[in-house]
Coordinates of C-alpha atoms in Angstrom, one line a residue:
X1 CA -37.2 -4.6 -17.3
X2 CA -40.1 -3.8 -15.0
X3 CA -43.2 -1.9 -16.4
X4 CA -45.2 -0.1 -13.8
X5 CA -48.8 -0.1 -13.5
X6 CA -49.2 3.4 -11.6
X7 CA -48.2 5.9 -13.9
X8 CA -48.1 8.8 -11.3
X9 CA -44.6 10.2 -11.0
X10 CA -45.2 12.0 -8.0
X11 CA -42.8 9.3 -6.3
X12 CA -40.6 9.4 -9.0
X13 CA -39.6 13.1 -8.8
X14 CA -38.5 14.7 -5.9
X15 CA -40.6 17.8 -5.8
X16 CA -43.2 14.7 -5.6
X17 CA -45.9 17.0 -7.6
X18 CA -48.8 14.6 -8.6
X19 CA -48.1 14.8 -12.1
X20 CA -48.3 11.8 -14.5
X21 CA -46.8 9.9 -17.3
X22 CA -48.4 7.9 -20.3
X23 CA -45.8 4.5 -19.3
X24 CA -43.3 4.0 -17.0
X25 CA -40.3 1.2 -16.7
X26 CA -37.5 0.4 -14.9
X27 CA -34.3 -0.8 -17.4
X28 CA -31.6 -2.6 -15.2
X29 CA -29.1 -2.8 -18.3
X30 CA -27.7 -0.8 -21.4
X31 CA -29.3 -3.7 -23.2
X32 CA -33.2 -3.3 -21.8
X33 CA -32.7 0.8 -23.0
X34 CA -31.9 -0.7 -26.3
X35 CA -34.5 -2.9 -26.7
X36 CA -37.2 -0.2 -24.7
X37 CA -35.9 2.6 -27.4
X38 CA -36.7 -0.1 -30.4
X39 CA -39.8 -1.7 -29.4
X40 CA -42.1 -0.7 -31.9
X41 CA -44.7 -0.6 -28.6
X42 CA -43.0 2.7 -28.1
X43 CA -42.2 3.9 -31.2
X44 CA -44.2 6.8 -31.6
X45 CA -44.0 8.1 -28.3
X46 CA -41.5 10.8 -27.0
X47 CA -39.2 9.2 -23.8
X48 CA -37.0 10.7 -20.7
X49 CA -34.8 8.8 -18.9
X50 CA -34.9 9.9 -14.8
X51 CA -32.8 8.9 -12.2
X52 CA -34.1 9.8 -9.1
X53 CA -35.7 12.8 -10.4
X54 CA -33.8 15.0 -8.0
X55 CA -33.2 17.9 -10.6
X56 CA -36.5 17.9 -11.9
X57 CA -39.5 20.1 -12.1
X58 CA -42.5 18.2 -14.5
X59 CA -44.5 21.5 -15.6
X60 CA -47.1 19.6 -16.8
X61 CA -48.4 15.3 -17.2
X62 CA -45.5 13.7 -19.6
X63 CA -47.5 12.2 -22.6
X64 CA -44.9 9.6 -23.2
X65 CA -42.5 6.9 -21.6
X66 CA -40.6 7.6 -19.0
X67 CA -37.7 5.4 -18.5
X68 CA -36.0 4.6 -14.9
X69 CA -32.4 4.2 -15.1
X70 CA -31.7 1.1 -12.6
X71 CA -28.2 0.5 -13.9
X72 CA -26.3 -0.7 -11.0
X73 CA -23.0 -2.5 -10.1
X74 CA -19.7 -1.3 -8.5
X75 CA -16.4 -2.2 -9.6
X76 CA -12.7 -0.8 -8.5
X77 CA -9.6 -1.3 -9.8
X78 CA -6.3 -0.8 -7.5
X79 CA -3.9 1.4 -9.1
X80 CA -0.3 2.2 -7.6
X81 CA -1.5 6.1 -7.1
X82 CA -5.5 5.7 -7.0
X83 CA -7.9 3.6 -7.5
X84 CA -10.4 3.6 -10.8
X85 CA -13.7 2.8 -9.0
X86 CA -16.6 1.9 -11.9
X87 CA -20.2 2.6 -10.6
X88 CA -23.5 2.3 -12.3
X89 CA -25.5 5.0 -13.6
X90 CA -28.2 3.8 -11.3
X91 CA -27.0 3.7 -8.0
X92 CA -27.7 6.1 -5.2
X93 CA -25.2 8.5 -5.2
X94 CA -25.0 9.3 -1.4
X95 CA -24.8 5.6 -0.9
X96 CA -22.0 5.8 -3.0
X97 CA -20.0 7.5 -1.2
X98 CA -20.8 5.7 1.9
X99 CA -20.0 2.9 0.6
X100 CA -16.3 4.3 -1.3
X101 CA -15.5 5.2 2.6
X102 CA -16.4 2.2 4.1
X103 CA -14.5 0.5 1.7
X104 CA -11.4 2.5 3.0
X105 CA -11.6 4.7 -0.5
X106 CA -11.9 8.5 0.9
X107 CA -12.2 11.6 -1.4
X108 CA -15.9 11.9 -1.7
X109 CA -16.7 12.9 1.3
X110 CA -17.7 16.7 0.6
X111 CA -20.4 15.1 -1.8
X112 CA -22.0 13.1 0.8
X113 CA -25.9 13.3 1.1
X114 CA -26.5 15.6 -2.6
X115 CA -29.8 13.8 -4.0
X116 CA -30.2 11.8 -6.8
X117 CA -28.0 8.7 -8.8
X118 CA -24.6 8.4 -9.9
X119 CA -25.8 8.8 -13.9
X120 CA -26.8 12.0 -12.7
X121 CA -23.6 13.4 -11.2
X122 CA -21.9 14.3 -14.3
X123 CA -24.7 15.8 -16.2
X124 CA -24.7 18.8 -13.3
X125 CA -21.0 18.3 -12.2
X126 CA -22.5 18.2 -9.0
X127 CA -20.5 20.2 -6.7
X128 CA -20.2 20.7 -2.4
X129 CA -17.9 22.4 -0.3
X130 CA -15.1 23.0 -2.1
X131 CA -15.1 19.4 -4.4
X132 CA -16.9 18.6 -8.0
X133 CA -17.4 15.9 -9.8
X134 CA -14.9 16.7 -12.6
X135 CA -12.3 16.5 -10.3
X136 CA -12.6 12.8 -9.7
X137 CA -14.7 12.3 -13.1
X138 CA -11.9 9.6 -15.1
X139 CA -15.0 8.7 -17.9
X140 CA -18.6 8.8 -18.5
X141 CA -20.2 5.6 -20.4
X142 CA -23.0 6.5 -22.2
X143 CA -25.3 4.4 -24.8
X144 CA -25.8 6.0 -28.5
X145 CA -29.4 5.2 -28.8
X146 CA -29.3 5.3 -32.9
X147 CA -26.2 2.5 -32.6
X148 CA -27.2 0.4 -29.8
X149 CA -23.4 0.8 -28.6
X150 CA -21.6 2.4 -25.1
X151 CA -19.0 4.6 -26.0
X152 CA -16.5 5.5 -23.0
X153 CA -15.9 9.2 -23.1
X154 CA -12.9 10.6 -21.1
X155 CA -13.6 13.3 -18.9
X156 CA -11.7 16.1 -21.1
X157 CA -14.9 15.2 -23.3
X158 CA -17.0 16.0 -21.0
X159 CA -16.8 19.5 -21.1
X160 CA -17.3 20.3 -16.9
X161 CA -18.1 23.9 -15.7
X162 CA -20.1 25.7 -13.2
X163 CA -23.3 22.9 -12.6
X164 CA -22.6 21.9 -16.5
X165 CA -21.6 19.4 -19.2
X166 CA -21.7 18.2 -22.6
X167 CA -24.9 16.3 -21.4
X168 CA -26.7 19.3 -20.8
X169 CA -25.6 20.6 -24.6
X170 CA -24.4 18.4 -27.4
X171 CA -25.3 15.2 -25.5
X172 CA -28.4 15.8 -24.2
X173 CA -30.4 14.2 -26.6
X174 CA -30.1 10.7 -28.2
X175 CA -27.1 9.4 -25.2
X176 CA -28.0 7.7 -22.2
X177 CA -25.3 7.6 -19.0
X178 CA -24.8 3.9 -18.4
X179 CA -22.0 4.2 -16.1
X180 CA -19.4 6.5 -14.6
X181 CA -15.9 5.7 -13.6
X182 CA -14.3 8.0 -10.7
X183 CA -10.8 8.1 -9.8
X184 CA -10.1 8.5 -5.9
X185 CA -6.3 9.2 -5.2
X186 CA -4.2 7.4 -2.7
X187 CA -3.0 10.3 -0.3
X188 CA -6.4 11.8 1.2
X189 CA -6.2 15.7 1.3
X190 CA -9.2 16.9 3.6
X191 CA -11.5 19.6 2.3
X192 CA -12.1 22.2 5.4
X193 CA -11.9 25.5 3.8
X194 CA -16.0 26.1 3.0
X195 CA -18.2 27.8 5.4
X196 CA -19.1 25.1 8.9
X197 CA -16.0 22.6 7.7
X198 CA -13.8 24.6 9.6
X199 CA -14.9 23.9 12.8
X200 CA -13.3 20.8 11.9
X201 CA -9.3 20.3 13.5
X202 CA -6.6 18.9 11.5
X203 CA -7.1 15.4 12.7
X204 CA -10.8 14.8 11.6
X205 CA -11.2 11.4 9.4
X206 CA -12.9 11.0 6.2
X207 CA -15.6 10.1 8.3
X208 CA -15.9 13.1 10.4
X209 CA -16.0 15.2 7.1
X210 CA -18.7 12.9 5.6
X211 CA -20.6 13.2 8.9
X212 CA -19.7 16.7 9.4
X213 CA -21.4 17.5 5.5
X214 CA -24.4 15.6 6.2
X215 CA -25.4 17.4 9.7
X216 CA -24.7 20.7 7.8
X217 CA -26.8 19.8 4.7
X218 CA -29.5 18.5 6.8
X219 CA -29.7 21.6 9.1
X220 CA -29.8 24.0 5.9
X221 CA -31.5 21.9 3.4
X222 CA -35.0 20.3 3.9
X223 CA -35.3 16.5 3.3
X224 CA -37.2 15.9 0.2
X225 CA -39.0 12.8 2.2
X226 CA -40.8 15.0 4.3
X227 CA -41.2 18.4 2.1
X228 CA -41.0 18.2 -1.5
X229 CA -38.1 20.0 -3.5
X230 CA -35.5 19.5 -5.7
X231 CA -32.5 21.1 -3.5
X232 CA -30.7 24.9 -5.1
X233 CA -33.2 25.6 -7.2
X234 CA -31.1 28.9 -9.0
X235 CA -27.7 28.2 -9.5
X236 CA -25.1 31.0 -7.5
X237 CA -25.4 34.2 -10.3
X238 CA -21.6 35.2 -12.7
X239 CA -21.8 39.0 -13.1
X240 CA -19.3 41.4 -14.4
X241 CA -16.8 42.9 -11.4
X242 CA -18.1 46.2 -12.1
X243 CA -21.6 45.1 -11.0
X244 CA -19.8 43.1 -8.2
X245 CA -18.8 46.4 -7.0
X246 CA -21.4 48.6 -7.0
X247 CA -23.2 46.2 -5.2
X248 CA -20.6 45.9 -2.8
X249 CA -20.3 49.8 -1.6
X250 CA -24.3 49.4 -0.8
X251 CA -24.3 45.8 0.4
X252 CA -20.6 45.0 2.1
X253 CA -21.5 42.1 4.1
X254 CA -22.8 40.7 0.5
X255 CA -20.7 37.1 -0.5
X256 CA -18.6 37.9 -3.5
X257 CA -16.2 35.7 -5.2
X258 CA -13.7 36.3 -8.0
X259 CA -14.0 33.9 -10.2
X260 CA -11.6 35.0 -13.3
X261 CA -10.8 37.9 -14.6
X262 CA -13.4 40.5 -15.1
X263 CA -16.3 38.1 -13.2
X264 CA -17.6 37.9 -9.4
X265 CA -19.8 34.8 -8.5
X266 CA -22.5 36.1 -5.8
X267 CA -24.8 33.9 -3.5
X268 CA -28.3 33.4 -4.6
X269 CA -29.7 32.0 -1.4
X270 CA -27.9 35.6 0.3
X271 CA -29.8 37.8 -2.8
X272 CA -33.3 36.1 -2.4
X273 CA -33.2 36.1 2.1
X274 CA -32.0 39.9 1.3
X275 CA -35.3 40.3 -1.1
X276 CA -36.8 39.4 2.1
X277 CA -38.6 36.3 0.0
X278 CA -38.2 34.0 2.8
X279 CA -41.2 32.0 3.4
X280 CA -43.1 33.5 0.6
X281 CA -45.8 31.0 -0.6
X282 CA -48.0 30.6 -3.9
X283 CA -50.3 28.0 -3.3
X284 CA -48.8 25.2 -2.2
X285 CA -45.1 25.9 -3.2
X286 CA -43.1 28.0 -0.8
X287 CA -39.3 29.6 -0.5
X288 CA -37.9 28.0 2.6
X289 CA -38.0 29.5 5.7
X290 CA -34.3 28.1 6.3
X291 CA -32.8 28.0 2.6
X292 CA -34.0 30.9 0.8
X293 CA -32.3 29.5 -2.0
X294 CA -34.9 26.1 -1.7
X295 CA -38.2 26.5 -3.2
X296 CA -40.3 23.6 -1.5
X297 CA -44.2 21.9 -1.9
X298 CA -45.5 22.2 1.0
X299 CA -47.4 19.1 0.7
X300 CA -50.7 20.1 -2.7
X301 CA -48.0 22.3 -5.1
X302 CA -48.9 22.1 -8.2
X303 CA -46.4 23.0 -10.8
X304 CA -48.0 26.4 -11.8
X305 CA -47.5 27.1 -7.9
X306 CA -44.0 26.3 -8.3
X307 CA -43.4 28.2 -11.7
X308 CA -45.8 31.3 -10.5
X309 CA -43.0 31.7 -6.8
X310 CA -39.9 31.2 -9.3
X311 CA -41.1 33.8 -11.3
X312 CA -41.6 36.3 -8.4
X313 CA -38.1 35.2 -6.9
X314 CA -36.4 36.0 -10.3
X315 CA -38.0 39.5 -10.9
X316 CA -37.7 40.1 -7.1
X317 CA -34.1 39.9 -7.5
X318 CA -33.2 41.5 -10.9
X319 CA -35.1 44.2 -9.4
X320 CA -33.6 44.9 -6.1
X321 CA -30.2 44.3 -7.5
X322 CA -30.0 44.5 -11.1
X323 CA -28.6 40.8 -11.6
X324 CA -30.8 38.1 -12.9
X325 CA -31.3 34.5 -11.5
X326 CA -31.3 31.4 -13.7
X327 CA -32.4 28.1 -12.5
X328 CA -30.6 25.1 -11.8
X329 CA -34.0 22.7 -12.0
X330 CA -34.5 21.7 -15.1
X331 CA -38.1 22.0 -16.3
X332 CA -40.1 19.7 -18.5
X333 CA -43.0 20.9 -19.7
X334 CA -44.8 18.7 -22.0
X335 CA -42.3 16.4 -23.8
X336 CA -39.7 18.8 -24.0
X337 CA -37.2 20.2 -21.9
X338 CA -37.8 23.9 -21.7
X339 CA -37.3 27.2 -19.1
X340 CA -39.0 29.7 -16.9
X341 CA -38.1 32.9 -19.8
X342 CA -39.3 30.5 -22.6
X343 CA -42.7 29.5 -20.5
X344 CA -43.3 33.5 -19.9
X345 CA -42.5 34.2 -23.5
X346 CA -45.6 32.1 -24.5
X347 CA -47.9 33.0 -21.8
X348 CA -47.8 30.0 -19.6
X349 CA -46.1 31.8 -16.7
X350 CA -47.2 34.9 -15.1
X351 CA -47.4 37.0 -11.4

């Protein structure tokens, strides 16, 4: 257990807006997060758990302890179909996969280079060109604050959908991801059917898809090293097939994809370049010039800059085409998770 003397978070986050926090410490173990949550040091203050940050927008300082999850340690298990690879909640997930290929393990690859730690995967059900985690997802460890005890929940549990989980819902508060266990099969099926993968012929290797992702990713996305952000910032917009549509007649080169009965998923990166809010800026937070759906710092953001542009990009949108955007970033404001409709309800965001 390491407790840090610079309370900025700004390095901590990866929209790296110079925000602060009253304490910060790195736990390496489920035991340190036990002994943190009981320390009657802490006992009064409110507490967040971060990864890498990589999902995160801080609307405001954090008046209480933020805690580093630094859980790491791999572990696999050969199986006669698969094999059950155990990583910690604290490693790096892009690493990760490097390292499941390297070690001759492929299945991952489509993931390769998405931000942030393994802990983190499940909570979004991170997802990439064609692949999720919930198809690979065998359990999720996570540590009941109130009992001091890991409880292994198996991935029917988990509830997965579109960039969600029972950790977003139910499990959100009180639970703590200590560790997740992925299950890689045996007979590698490539992934080529999304968007640039297809350039790719029948006998690319793991390695040329992992390769293949990361040139893509890092020719659309912006590296959060260099220019603040914390990747999609809206998730891809569900709207009835009637809208779908409608839209369709006026817009025909729009992407539209049936996604069940009754529902269409659009793109919201395609909806925000067509509401020509490319390389809008306020203040120091812009839309990206390349990856409309990217809201960036461009070096002094400060988080009313960055609530202020997603405010314009959501009313931007509902009004050119009637369907309305909701974010993927999650926003802490204060010492409570909240959202941009909840911060314009009570005045703290506005055009």
């Amino acid at each position: 257990m390491i407790t840090l003397t610079d309370n900025s978070l700004a390095s901590h986050h990866t929209f790296g807006i110079a925000v602060n926090a009253k304490h910060i410490i790195c736990a390496e173990s489920a035991e340190e997060l036990v002994s943190i949550w009981q320390s009657s040091q802490y006992a009064s203050l409110p507490k967040l758990i971060l990864g890498e940050g990589s999902n995160m927008l801080f609307c405001s300082d954090y008046p209480g302890l933020v805690v580093l999850n630094r859980i790491r340690g791999i572990e696999v298990e050969e199986r006669t179909d698969d094999w059950l690879v155990h990583a910690g909640a604290g490693e790096n997930w892009h690493e990760f996969v490097r390292w499941t290929l390297e070690q001759g393990m492929p299945g991952l690859e489509n993931l390769a280079l998405i931000p942030g730690c393994v802990g983190s995967s499940p909570i979004q059900n991170i997802g990439a060109y064609g692949a999720e985690i919930k198809e690979f997802c065998e359990y999720v460890d996570v540590l009941n604050i109130a009992s001091g005890e890991v409880q292994r929940l198996p991935a029917e549990a988990c509830r997965f959908g579109y960039r969600d989980s029972v950790f977003k819902h139910e499990l959100k508060d009180g639970y703590i991801i200590t560790a997740v266990g992925f299950r890689i099969s045996k007979l590698w099926l490539p992934k080529l059917g999304y968007g640039a993968l297809s350039a790719l012929d029948d006998n690319a290797t793991p390695m040329d898809v992992f390769n293949a992702v990361c040139d893509i990713r890092r020719s659309k996305l912006p590296d959060p090293a260099r220019l603040g952000n914390a990747g999609s910032f809206f998730k891809n917009p569900v709207i009835g097939r009637e809208l779908a549509e409608c839209l369709l007649v006026e817009y025909p080169g729009m992407p539209c994809y049936s996604v069940g009965e009754g529902s269409c998923k659009l793109a919201a990166g395609w909806l925000i370049d067509q509401a020509g809010l490319k390389g809008m800026t306020v203040g120091g937070a812009k839309v990206h010039e390349q990856q409309a759906l990217v809201l960036v710092n461009t070096g002094n953001a400060t988080s009313a800059d960055v609530l202020r542009l997603a405010l314009k990009v959501v009313e931007s949108v509902a009004q050119r085409f009637g369907v309305q955007l909701e974010h993927e970033v999650r926003f802490m404001d204060m010492a409570e998770e909240t959202t941009l409709p909840e911060l314009v309800e009570k005045g703290k965001v506005c055009l």
